[in-house]
Coordinates of C-alpha atoms in Angstrom, one line a residue:
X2 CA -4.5 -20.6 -22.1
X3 CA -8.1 -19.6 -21.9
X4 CA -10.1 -18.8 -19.1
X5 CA -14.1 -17.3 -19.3
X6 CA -15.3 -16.0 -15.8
X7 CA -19.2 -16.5 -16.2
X8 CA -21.6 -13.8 -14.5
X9 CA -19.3 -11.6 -12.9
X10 CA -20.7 -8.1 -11.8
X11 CA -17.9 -5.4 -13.6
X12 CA -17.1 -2.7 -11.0
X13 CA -20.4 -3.8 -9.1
X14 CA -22.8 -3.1 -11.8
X15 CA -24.0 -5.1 -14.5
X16 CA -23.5 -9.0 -14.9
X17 CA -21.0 -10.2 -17.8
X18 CA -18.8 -13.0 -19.1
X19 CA -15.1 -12.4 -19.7
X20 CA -12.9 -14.4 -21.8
X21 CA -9.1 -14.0 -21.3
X22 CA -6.8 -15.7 -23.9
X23 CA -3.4 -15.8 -23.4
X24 CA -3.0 -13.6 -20.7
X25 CA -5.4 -10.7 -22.4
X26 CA -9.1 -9.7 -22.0
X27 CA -10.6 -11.1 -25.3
X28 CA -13.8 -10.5 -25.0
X29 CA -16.5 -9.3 -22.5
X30 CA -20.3 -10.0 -23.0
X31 CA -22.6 -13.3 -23.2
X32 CA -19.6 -15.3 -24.4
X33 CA -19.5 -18.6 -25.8
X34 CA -17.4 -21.3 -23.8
X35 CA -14.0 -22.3 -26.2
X36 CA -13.0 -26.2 -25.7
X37 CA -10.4 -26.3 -23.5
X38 CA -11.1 -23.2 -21.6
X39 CA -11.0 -23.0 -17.6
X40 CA -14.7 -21.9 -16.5
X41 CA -15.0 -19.8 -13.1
X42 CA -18.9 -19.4 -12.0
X43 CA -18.8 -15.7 -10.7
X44 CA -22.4 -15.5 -10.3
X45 CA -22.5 -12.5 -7.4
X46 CA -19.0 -12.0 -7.2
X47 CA -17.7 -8.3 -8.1
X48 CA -15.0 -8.2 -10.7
X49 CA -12.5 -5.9 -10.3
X50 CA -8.8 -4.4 -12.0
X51 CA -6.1 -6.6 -9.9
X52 CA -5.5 -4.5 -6.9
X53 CA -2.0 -2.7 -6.9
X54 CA -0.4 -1.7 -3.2
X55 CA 2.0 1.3 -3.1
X56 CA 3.3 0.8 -0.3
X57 CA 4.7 -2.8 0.7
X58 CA 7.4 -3.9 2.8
X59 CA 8.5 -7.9 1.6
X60 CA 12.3 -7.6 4.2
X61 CA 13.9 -9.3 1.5
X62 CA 17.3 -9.0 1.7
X63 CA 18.3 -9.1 5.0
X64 CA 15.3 -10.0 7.4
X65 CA 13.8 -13.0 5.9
X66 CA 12.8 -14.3 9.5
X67 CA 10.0 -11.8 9.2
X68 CA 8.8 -12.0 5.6
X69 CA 10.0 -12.9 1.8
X70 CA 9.2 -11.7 -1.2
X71 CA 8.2 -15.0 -2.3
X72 CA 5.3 -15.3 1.1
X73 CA 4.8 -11.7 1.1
X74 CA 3.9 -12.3 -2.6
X75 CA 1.5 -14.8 -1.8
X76 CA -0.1 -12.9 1.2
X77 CA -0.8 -10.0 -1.6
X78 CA -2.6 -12.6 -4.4
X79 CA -4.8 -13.9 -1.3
X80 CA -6.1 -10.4 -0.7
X81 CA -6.3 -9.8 -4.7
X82 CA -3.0 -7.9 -5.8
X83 CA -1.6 -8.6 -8.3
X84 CA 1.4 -5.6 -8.3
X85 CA 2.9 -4.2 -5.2
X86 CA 5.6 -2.0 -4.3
X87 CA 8.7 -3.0 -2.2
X88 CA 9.9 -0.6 -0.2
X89 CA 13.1 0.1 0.3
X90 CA 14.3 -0.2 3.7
X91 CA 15.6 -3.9 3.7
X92 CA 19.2 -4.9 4.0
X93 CA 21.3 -3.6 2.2
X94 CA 19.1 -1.1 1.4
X95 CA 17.7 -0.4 -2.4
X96 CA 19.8 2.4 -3.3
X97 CA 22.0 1.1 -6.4
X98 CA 20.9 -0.5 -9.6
X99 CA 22.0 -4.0 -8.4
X100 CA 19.7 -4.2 -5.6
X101 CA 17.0 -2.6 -7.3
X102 CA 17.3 -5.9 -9.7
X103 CA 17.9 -8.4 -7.3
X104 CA 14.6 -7.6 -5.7
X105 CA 12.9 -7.5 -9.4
X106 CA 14.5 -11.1 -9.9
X107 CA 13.1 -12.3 -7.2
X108 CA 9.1 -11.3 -8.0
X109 CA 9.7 -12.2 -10.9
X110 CA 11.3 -15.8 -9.9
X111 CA 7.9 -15.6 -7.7
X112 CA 5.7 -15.3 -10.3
X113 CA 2.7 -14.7 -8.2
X114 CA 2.6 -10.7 -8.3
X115 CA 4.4 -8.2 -10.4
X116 CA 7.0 -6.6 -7.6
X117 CA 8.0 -3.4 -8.4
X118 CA 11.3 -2.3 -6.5
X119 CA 10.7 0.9 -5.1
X120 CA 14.1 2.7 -4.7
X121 CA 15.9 4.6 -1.9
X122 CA 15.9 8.7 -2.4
X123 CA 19.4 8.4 -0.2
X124 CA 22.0 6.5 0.1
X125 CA 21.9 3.8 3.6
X126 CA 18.5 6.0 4.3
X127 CA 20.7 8.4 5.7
X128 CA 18.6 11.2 4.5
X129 CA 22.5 12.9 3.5
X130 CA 23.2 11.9 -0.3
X131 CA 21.3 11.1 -3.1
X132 CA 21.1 7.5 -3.9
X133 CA 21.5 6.3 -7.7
X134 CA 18.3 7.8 -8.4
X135 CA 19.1 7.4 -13.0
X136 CA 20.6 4.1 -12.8
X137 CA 17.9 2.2 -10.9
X138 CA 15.3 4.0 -13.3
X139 CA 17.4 3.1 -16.4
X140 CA 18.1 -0.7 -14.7
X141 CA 15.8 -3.6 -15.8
X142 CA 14.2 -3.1 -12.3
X143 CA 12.4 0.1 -14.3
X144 CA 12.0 2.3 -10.5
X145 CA 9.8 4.9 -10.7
X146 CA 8.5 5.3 -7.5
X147 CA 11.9 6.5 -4.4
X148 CA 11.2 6.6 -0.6
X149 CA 12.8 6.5 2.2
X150 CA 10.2 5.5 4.0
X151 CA 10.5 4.4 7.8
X152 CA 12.8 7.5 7.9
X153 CA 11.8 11.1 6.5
X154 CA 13.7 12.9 4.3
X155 CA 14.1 15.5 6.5
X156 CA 16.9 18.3 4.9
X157 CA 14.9 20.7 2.4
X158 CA 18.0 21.0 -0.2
X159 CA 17.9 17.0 -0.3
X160 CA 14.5 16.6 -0.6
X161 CA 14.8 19.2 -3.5
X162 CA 17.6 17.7 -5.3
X163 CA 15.5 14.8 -4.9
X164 CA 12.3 16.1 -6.6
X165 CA 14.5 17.9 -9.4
X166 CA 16.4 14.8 -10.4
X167 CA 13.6 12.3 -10.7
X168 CA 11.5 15.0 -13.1
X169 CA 13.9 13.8 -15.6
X170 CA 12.4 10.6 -16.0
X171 CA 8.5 10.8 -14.8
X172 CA 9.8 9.6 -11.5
X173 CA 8.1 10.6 -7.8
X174 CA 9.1 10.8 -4.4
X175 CA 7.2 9.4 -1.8
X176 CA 7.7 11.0 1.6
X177 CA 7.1 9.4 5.0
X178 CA 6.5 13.0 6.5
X179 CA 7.4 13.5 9.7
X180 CA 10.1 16.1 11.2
X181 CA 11.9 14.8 13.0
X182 CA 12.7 17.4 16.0
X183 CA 9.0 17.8 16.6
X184 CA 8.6 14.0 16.4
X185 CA 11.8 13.3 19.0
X186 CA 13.8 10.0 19.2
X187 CA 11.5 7.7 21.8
X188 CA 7.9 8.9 20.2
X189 CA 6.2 5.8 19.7
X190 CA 2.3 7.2 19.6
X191 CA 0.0 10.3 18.9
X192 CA 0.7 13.4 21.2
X193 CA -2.7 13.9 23.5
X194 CA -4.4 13.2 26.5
X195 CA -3.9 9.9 26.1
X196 CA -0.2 9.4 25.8
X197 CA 0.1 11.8 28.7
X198 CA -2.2 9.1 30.8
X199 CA -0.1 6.2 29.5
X200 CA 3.3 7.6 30.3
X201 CA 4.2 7.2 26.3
X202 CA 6.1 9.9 24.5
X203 CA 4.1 10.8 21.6
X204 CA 4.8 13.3 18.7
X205 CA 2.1 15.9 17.2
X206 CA -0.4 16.1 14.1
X207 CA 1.9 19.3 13.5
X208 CA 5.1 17.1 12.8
X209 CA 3.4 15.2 10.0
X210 CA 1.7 18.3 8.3
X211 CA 4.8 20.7 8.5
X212 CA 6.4 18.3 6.0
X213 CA 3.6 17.9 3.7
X214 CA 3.8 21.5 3.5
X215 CA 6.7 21.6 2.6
X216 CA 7.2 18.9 0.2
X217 CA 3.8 20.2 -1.6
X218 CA 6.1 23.8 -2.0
X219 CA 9.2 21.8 -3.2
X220 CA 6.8 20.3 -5.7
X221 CA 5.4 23.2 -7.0
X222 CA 8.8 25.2 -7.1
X223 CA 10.4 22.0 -9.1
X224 CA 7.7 21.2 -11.7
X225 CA 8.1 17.8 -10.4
X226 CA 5.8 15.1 -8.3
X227 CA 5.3 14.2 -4.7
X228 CA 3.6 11.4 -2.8
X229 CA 2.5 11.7 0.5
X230 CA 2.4 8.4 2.2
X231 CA 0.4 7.1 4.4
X232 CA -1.4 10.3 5.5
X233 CA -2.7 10.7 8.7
X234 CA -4.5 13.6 10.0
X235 CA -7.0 16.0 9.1
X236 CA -4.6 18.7 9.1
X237 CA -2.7 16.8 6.1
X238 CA -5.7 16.5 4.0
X239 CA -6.5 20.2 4.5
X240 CA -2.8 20.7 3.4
X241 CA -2.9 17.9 -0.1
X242 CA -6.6 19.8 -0.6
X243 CA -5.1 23.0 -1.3
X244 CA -2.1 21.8 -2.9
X245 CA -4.5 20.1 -5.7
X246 CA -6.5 23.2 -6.0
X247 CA -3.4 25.4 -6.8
X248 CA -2.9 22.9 -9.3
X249 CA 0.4 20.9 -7.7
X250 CA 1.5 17.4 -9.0
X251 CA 0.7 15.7 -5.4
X252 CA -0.8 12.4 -4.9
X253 CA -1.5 11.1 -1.1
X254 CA -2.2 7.5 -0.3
X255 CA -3.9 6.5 3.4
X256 CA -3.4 2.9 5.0
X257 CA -6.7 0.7 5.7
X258 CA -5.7 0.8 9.4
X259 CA -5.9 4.8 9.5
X260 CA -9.2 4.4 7.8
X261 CA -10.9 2.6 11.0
X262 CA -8.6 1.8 14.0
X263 CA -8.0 4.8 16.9
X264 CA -5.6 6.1 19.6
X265 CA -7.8 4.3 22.1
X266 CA -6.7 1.0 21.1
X267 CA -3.0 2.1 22.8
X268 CA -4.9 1.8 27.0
X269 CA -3.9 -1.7 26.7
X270 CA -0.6 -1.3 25.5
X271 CA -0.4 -4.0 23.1
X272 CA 2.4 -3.3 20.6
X273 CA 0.2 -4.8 17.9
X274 CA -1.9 -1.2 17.7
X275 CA 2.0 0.2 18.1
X276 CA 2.6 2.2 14.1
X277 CA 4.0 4.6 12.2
X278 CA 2.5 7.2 11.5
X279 CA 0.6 6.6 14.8
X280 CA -2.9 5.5 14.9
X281 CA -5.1 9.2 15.6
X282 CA -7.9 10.2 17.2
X283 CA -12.1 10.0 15.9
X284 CA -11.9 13.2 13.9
X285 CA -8.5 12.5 12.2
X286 CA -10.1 9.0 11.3
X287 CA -13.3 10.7 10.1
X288 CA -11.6 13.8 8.0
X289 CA -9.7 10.6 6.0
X290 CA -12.6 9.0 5.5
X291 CA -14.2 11.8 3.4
X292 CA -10.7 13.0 1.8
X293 CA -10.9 9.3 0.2
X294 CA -14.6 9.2 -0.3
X295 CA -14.1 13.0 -2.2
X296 CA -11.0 12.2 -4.3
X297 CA -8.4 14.6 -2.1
X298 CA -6.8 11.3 -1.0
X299 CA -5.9 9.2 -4.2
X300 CA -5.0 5.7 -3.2
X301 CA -5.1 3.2 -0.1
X302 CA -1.9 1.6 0.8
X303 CA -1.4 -1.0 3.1
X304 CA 1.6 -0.2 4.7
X305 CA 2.2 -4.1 4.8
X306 CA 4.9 -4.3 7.8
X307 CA 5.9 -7.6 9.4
X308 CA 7.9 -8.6 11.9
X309 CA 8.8 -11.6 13.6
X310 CA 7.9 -12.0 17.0
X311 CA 10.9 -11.4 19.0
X312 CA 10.8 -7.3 17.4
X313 CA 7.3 -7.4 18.4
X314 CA 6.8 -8.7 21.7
X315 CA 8.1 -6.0 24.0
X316 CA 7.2 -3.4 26.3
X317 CA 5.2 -1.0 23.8
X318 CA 8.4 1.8 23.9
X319 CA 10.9 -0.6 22.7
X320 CA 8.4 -3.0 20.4
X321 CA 8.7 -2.5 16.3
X322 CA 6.3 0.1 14.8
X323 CA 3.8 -1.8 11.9
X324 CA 1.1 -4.4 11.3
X325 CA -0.1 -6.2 8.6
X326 CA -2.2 -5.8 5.5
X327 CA -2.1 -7.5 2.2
X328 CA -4.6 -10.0 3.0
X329 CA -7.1 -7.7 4.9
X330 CA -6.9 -4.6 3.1
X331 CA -10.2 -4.8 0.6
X332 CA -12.5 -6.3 3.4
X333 CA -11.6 -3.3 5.1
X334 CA -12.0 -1.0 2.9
X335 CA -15.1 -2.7 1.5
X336 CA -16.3 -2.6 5.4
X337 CA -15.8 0.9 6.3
X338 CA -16.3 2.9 3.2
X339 CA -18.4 0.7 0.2
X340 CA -21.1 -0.7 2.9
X341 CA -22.1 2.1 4.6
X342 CA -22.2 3.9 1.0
X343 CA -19.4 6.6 1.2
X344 CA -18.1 5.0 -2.0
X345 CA -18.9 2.6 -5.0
X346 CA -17.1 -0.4 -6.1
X347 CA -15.7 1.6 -9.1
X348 CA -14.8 4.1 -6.6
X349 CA -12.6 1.6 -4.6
X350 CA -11.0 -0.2 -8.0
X351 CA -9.7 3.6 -8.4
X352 CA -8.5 3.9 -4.9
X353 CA -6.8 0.8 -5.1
X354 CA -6.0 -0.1 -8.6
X355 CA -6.3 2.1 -11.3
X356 CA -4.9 5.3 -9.4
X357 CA -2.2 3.5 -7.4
X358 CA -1.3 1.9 -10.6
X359 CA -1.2 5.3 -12.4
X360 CA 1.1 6.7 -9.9
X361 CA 3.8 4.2 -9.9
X362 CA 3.1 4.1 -13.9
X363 CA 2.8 0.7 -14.3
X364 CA 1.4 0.1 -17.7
X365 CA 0.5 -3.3 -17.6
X366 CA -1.7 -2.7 -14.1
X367 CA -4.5 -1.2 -13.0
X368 CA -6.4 -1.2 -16.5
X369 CA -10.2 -1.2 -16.8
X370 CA -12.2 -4.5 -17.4
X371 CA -11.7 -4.2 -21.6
X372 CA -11.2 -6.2 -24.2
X373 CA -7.3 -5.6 -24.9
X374 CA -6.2 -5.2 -21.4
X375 CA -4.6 -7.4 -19.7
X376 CA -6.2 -10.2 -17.4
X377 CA -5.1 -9.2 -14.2
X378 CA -8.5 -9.6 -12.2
X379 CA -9.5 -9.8 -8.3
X380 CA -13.2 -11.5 -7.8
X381 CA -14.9 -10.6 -4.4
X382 CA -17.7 -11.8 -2.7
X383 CA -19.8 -9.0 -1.6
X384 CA -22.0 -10.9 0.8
X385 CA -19.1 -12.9 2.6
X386 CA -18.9 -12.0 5.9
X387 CA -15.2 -12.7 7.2
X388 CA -13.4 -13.2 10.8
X389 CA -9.7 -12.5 11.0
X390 CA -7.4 -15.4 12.3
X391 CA -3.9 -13.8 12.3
X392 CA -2.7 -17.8 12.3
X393 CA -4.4 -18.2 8.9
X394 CA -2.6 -15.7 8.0
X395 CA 0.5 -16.7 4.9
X396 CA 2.4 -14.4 5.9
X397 CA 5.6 -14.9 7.9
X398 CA 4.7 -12.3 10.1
X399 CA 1.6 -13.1 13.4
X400 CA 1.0 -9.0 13.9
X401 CA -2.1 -8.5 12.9
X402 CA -4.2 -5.9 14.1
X403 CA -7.3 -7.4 12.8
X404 CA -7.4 -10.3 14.9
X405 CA -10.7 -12.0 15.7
X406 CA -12.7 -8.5 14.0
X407 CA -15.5 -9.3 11.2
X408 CA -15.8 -7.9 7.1
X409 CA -17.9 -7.4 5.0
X410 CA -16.3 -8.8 1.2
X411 CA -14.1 -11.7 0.7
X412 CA -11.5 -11.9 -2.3
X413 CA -12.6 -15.2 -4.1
X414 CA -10.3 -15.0 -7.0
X415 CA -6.7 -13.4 -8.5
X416 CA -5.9 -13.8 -11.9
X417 CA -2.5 -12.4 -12.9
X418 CA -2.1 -11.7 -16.7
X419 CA -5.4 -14.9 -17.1
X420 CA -3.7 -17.3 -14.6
X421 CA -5.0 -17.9 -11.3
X422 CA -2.8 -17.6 -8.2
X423 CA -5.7 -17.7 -5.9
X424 CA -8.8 -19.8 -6.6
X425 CA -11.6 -19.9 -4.1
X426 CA -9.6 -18.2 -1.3
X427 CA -7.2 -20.9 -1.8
X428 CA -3.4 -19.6 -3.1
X429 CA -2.8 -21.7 -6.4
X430 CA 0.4 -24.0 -6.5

């Protein structure tokens, strides 16, 4: 199999051919056509690592209504993954070997992106007992990456235990921070002026940041690593800054959505805006921005969360927290940070490729544009402007924030290992 993408611009810079042969960069320069070969014209398009998402929820087992790993799969190739993580809260939940592998079978049996399992630090998410932390590791599934995510792990010693036991084998906990007796039972938005107004019951910065300080203390008394997901307030960032400059193994990840959309969007009520963590004010929104633009924040995640309908359509107390985000996520980021010039193109294949892949430590992803790595490749128009129709959407799931809002960037092109699942913005097979 052969494939030679003509004129591409690598990272946004200079203008080259690549051949891939057999699932591998062969060469990269002014190459010479081979018979047989598949040509793509990239003249103007960007080439980039394939993207990798940390943080992906596919509901397969248990609420296929909603999404599979099979469409959430494809959702992820149309906005240029080629790896994602699936998180663990499905049902039954990914806390033993055997459903750790039942989820790999099942990208694999795909065969569109590379789905990592992402495995449960407790057992049932009960935040009580550590799940089988060694076996999934040492199961074909290969998890690196635990969370609990949806729920916190909110007892110290557990979260300890956690953090010591994974050190063993290069693992890493990813923490959904957020205590849960500052956060209370019914919070469904951001503590303010707002909520108040809106009759909502909201929980504080404060109960997002009182974890992350925490954790980042764990990590340093442990020698071992933590993940912050989906970070969302300045007074996080301050927190991971300080943590990094005392030389603690923490990584933080922030979702496209907190990079742009704000509490103000809840006066309506809609329970598309309705997420966890809650969408924050301006100057939570703005203090991201710079922590990803500066390094402090190492990844974007989506935080890809569908649900069907009937979970979403409610009064906004009662309605599902999440939104969508494997198929918008680069024009997003491309939009609010690459345009205006807080970052590069190389700065966002780091931010959402080559440091996400790093994290999770998968090998095979995230590798620069070389001869020898392998051909997993996203191709984006920079000059495409694009308007969201959540009922173009593949996934499952219709709650998508972005609805009938314009972006800069369009992916054009996934490759995954020299074979192309999307082709022209069109999903392949």
């Amino acid at each position: 199999m052969k494939t030679v993408v003509q004129g591409a611009r690598l990272l946004g810079e200079s203008a080259a051919d690549l051949l891939i042969v057999d699932g591998v960069i062969a060469e990269i320069g002014s190459v010479t056509v081979p018979s047989g070969a598949e040509v793509v014209d990239a003249d103007g398009l960007v080439a980039l690592p394939g993207l990798v998402d940390l943080h992906t929820h596919l509901r397969e087992p248990g609420r296929e209504d909603a999404e599979t790993i099979r469409t959430g799969s494809q959702a992820a190739a149309v906005g240029g993954y080629t790896a994602v993580l699936a998180m663990a809260n499905t049902n039954p939940v990914t806390d033993t070997a055997e459903a750790a592998e039942r989820v790999h079978d099942l990208g694999v049996a795909a065969g569109i992106v590379d789905v990592q399992p992402v495995g449960a630090v407790t057992k049932g998410l009960a935040g009580e007992e550590l799940a089988e932390l060694g076996l999934m590791h040492r199961s074909r599934a290969g998890v690196r990456v635990f969370s609990d995510d949806g729920r916190c792990v909110a007892d110290a010693r557990v979260m300890r235990r956690a953090l010591e036991y994974v050190k063993a084998f290069g693992g890493v906990v990813s923490q959904h921070a957020q205590e849960p007796s500052l956060a209370g039972p019914t919070a469904c938005c951001h503590e303010g002026e707002l909520s108040g107004q809106l009759g909502l019951p909201g929980w504080p910065g404060v109960a997002e940041e009182v974890i992350v300080a925490r954790d980042v203390m764990l990590a340093r008394h442990t020698g071992s690593r933590v993940h912050v997901a989906h970070v969302s307030t300045a007074g996080s960032v301050e927190v991971v800054r300080w943590a990094k400059s005392q030389g603690i193994a923490v990584t933080a990840e922030v979702t496209p959505h907190h990079l742009i959309l704000t509490t103000d969007l809840l006066a309506g009520y809609d329970p598309t805006f309705k997420v966890n963590p809650p969408l924050r004010p301006d100057e939570d929104v703005a203090a991201l921005r710079a922590a990803l633009a500066d390094g402090t924040i190492d990844a974007v995640a989506t935080d890809h969360a569908p649900h069907a309908r009937h979970d979403k359509e409610h009064a906004f107390v009662d309605a599902a927290f999440g939104m969508l985000g494997l198929e918008t996520a680069l024009a997003v980021v491309a939009s609010v940070m690459v345009e205006p010039g807080l970052m590069t193109w190389a700065d966002l294949a780091r931010v959402m490729s080559t440091s996400p892949a790093a994290i999770a430590g998968l090998s095979g992803q995230g590798r620069a544009l070389e001869v020898g790595a392998p051909g997993n490749l996203t191709l984006v128009d920079p000059a495409a402007s694009i308007t969201v129709d959540r009922d173009a959407s593949v996934s499952l799931s219709r709650n998508n924030p972005w609805h009938g809002r314009s972006f800069q960037a369009a992916v054009r092109h996934t490759f995954l290992r020299g074979r192309a699942t999307v082709r022209d913005g069109v999903l392949v097979g």
